[in-house]
PDB file of C-alpha atoms in Angstrom:
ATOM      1  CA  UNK A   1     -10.809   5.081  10.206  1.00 96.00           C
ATOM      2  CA  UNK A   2     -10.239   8.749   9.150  1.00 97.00           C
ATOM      3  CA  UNK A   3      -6.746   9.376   7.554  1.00 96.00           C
ATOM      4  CA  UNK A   4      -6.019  12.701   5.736  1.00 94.00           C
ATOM      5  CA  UNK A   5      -5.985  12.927   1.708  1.00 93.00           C
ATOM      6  CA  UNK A   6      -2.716  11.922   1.194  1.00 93.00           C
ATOM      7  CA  UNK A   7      -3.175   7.847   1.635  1.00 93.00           C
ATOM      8  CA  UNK A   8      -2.671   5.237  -0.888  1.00 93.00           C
ATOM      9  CA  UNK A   9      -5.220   3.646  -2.879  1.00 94.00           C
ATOM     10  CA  UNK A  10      -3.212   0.555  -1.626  1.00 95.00           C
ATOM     11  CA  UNK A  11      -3.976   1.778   2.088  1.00 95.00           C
ATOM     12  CA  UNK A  12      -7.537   2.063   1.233  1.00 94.00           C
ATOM     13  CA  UNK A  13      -7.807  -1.573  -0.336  1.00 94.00           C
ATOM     14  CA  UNK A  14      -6.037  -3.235   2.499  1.00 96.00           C
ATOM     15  CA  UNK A  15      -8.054  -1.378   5.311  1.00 95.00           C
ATOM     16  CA  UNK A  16     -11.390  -2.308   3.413  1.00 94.00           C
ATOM     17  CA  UNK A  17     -10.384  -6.051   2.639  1.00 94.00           C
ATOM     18  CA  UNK A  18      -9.542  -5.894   6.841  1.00 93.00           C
ATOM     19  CA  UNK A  19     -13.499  -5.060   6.747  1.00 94.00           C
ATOM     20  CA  UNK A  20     -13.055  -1.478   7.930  1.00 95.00           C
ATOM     21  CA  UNK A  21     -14.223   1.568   6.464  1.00 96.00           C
ATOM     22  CA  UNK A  22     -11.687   4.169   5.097  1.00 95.00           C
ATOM     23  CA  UNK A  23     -12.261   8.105   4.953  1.00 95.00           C
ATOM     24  CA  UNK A  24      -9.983  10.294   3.879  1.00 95.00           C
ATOM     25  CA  UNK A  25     -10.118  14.023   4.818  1.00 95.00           C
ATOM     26  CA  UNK A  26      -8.275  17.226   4.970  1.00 93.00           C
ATOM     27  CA  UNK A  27      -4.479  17.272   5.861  1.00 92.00           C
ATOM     28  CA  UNK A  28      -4.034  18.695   9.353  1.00 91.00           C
ATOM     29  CA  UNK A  29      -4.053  16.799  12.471  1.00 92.00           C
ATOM     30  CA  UNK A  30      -6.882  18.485  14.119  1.00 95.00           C
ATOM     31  CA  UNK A  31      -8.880  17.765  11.171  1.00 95.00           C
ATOM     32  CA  UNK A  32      -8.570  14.298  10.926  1.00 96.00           C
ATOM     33  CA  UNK A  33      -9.629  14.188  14.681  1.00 97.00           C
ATOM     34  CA  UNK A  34     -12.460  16.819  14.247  1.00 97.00           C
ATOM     35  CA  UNK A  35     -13.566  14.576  11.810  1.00 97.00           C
ATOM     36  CA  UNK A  36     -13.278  11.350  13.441  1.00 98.00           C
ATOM     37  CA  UNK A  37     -15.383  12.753  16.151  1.00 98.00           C
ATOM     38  CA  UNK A  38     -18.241  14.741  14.047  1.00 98.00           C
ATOM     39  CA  UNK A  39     -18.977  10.917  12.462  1.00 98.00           C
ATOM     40  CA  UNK A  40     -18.985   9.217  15.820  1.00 98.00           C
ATOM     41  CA  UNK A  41     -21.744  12.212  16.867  1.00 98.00           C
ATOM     42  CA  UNK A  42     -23.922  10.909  13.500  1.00 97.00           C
ATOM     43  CA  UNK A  43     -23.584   7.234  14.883  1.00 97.00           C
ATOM     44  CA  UNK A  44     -21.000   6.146  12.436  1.00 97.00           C
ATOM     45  CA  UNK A  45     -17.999   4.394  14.609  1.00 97.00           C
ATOM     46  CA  UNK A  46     -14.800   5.743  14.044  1.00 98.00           C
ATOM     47  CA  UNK A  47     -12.386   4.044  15.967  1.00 97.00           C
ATOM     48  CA  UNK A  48      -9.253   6.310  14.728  1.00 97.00           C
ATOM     49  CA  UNK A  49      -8.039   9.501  13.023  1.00 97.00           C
ATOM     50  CA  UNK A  50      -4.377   9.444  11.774  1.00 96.00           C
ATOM     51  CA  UNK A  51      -2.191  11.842   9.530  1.00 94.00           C
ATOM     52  CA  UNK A  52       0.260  10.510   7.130  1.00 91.00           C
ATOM     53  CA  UNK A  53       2.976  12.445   9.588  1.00 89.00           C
ATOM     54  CA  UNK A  54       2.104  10.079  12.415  1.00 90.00           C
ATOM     55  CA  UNK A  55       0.185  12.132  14.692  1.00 93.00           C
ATOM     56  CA  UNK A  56      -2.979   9.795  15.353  1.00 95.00           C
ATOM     57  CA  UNK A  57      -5.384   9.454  18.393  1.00 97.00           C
ATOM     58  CA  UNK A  58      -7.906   6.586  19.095  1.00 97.00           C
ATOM     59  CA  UNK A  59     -11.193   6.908  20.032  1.00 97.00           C
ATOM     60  CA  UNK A  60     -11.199   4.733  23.357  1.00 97.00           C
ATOM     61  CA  UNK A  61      -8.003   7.499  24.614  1.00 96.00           C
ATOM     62  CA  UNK A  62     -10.665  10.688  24.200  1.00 96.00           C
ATOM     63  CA  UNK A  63      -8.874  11.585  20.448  1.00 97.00           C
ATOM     64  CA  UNK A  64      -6.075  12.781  22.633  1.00 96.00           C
ATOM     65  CA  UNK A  65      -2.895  13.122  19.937  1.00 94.00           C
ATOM     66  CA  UNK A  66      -0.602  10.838  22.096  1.00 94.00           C
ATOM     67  CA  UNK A  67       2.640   9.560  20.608  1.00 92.00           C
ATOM     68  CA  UNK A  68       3.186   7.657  23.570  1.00 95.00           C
ATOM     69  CA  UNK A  69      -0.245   5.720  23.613  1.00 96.00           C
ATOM     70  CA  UNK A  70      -0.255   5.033  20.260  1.00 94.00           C
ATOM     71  CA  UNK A  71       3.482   3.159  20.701  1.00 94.00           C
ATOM     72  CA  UNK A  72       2.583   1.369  23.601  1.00 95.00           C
ATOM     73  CA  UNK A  73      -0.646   0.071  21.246  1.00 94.00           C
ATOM     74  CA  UNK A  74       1.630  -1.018  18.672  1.00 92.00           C
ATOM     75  CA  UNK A  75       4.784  -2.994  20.619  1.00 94.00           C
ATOM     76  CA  UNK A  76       1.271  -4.188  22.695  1.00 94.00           C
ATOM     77  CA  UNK A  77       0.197  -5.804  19.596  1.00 93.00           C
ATOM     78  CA  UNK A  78       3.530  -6.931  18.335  1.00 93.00           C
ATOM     79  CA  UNK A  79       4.423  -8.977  21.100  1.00 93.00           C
ATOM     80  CA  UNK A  80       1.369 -11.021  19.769  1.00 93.00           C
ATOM     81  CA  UNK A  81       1.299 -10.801  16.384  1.00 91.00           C
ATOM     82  CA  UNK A  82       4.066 -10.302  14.005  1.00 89.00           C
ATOM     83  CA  UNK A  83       3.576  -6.742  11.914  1.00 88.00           C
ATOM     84  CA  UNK A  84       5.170  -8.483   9.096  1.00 88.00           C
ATOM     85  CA  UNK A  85       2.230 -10.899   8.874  1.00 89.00           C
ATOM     86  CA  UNK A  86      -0.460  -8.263   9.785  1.00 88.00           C
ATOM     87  CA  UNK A  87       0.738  -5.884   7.261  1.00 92.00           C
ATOM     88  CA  UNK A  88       1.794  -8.903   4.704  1.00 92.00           C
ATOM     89  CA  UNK A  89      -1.185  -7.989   2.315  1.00 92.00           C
ATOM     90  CA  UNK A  90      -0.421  -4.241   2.255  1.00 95.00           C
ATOM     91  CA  UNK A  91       0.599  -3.204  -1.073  1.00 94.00           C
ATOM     92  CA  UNK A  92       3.018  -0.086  -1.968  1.00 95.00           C
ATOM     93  CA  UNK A  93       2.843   1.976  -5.103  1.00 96.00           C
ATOM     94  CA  UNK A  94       5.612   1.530  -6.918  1.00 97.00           C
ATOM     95  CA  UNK A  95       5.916   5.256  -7.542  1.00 98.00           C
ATOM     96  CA  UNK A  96       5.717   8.166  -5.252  1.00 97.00           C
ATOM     97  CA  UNK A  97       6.302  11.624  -5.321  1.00 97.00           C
ATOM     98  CA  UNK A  98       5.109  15.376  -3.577  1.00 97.00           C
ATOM     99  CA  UNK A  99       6.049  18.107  -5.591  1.00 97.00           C
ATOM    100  CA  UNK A 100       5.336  21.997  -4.815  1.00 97.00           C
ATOM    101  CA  UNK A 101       4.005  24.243  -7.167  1.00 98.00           C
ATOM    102  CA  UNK A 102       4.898  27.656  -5.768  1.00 98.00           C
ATOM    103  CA  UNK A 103       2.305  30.498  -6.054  1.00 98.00           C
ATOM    104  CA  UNK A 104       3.270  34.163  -6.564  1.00 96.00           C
ATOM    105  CA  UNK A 105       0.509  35.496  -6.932  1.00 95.00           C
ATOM    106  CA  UNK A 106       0.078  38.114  -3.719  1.00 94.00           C
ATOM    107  CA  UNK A 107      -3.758  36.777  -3.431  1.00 95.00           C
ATOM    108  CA  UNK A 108      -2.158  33.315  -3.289  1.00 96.00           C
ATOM    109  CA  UNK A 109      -5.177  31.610  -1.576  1.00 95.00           C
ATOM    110  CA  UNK A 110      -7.895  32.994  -4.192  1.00 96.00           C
ATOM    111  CA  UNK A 111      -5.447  32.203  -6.860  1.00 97.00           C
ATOM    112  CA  UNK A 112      -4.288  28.927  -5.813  1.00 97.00           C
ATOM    113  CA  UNK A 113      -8.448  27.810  -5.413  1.00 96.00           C
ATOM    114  CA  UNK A 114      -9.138  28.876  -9.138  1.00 97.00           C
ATOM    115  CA  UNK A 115      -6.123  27.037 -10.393  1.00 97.00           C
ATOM    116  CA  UNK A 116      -7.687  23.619  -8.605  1.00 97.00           C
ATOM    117  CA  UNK A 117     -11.203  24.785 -10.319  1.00 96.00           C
ATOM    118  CA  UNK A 118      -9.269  25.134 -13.415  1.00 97.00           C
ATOM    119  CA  UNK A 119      -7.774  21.650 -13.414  1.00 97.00           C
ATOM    120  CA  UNK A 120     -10.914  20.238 -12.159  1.00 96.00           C
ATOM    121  CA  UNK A 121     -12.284  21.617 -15.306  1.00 97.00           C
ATOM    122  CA  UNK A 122      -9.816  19.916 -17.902  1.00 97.00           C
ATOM    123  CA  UNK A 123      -9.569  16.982 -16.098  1.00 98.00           C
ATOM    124  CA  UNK A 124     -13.659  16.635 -17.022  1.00 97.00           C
ATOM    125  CA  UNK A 125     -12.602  16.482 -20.991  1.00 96.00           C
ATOM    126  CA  UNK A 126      -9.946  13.712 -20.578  1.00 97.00           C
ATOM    127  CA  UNK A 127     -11.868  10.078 -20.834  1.00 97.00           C
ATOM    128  CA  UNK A 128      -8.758   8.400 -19.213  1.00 98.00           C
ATOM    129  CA  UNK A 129      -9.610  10.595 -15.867  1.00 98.00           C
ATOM    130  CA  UNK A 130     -11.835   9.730 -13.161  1.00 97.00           C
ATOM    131  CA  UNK A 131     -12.475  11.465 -10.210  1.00 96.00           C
ATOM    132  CA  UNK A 132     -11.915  10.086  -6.455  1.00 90.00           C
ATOM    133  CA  UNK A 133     -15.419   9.039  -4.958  1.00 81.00           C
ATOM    134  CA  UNK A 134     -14.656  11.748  -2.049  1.00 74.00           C
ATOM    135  CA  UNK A 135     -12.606  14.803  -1.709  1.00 75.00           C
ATOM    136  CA  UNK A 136     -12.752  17.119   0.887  1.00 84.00           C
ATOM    137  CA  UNK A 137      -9.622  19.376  -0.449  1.00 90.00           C
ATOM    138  CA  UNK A 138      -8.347  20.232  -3.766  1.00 94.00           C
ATOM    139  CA  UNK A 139      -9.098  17.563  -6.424  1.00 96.00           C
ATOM    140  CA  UNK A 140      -7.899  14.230  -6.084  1.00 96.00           C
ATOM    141  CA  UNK A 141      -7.813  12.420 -10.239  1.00 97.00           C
ATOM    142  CA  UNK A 142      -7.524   8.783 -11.285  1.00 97.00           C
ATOM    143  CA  UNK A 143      -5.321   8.329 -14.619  1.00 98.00           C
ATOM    144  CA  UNK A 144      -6.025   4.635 -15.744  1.00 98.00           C
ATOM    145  CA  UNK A 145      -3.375   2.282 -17.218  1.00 97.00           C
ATOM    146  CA  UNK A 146      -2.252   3.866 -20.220  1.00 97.00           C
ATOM    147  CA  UNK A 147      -1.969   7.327 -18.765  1.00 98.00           C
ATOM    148  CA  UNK A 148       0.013   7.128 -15.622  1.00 98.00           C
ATOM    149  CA  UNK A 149      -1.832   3.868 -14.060  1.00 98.00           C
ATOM    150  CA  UNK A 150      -2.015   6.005 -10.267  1.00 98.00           C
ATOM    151  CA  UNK A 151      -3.481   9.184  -8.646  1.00 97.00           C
ATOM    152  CA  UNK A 152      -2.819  13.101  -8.680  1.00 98.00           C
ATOM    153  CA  UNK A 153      -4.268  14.944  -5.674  1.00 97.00           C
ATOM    154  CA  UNK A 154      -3.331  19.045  -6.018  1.00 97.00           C
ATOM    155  CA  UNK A 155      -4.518  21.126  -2.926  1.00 96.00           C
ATOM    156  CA  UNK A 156      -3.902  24.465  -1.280  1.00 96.00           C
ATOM    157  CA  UNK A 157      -1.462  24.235   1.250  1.00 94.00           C
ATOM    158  CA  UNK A 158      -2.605  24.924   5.008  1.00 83.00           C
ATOM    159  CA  UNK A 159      -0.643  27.906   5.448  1.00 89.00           C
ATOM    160  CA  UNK A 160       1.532  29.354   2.644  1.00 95.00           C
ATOM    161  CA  UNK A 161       1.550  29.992  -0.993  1.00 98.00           C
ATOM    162  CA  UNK A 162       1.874  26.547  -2.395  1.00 98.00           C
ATOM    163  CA  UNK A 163      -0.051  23.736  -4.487  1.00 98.00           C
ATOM    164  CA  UNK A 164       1.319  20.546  -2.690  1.00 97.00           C
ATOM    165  CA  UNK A 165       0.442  18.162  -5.620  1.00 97.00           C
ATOM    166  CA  UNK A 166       0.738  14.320  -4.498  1.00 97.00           C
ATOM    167  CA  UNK A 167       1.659  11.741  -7.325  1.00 98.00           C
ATOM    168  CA  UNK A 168       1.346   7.842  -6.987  1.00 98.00           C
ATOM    169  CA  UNK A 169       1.525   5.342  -9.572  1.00 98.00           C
ATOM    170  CA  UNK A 170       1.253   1.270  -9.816  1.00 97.00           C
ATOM    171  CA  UNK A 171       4.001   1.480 -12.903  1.00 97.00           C
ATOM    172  CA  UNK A 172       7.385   2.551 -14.272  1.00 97.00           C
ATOM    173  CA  UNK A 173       7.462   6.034 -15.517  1.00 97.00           C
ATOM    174  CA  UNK A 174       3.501   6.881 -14.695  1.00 98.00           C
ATOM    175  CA  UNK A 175       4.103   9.619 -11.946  1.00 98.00           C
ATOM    176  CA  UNK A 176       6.266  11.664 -15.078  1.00 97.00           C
ATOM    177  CA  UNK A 177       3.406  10.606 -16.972  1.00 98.00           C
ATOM    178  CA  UNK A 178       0.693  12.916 -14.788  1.00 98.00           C
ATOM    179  CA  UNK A 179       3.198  15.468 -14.529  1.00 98.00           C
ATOM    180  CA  UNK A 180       3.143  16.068 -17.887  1.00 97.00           C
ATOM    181  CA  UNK A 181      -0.475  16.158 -17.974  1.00 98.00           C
ATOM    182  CA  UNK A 182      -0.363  18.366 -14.851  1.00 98.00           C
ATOM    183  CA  UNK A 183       2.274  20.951 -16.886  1.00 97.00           C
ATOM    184  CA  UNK A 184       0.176  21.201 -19.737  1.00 97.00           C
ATOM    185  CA  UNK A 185      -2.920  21.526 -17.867  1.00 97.00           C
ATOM    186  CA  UNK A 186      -1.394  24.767 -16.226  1.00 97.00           C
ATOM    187  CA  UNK A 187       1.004  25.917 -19.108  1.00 94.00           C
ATOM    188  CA  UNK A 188      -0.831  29.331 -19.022  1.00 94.00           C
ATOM    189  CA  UNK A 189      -0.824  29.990 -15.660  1.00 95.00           C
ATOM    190  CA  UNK A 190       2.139  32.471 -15.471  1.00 93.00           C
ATOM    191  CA  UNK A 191       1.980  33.152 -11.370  1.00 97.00           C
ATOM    192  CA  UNK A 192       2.817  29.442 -10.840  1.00 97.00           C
ATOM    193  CA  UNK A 193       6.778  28.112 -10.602  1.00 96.00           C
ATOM    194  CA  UNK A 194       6.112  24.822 -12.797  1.00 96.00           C
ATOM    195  CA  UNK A 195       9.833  24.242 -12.846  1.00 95.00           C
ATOM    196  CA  UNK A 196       9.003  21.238 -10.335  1.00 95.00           C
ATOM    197  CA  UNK A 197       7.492  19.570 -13.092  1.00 94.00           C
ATOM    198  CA  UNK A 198      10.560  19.248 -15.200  1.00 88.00           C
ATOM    199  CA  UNK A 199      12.059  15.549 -15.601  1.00 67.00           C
TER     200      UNK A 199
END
């Protein structure tokens, strides 16, 4: 399954424990499907390709986005199976937050790529970061227990001059936690509004 880079670790566990294979890829509906269909052409099965916003389209329907298939699919399988048993292991973070870091800077999209290099860069020095396995946009970081216990992912945005920055975090307080880290991480960058990052 190909989702874009926005998903949950939590999604991720629960679609692997269901013995599928999760991929995450670049926001953007036509992505995810351009995706879904390059592995399919290497002889890896990808059944479906769905954005966080809902659009998704299945394999066996041509990777045609259809709203309309993709509801009939689900009250198909509901009348079945319950969703509240199917989805019964699916875990939520129990923190979540987008914020956007404006850029303005006029060469927003040069700009806005050095700033991800640059945080790439300090995240490196700080043992309690990892980086995701994968990451086909920005730079997605893993804060472990004491530092935030979740996931920052800052990218470019598709089209304008913003850092969408993605927070999620398994405990009280950790999404402030990694903005904090984020602010000081980018306290010199003076064509950034990092008001967004205030408590």
């Amino acid at each position: 399954m190909v989702t874009d880079s926005v998903t949950s670790d939590e999604l991720h566990d629960f679609l692997e424990q269901k013995g599928m294979r999760h991929h995450r890829f670049k926001r953007g509906y036509k992505n995810v499907i351009n995706e879904a269909i390059r592995l399919n052409q290497e002889g890896i099965d990808t059944q479906l390709a769905i954005e966080t916003s809902g659009h998704a389209a299945f394999k066996e329907n041509f990777f045609l986005d259809d709203g309309a298939y993709l509801a009939a699919l689900i009250v198909a399988y509901a009348l079945k199976n319950p969703l509240s048993k199917t989805l019964n292991d699916l875990k939520e973070p129990l923190e979540s937050e987008e914020v956007r870091i404006k850029i303005t800077n006029n060469d927003f999209k040069e700009y806005g790529e050095n700033v991800i290099h640059e945080i790439h860069k300090k995240a490196e020095h700080a043992p309690y970061i990892s980086f995701a396995d994968s990451t086909f946009e920005g730079v997605r970081l893993n804060f472990d227990s004491e530092h935030g216990d979740g996931w920052l992912l800052v990218r470019m945005s598709l089209h304008d001059p913003i850092l969408p920055c993605n927070l999620e975090s398994r405990k009280q307080g950790g999404v402030e936690t990694m903005k904090t880290w984020l602010k000081e991480a980018l306290y010199d960058k003076t064509d950034l509004d990092l008001s967004v990052l205030e408590a």
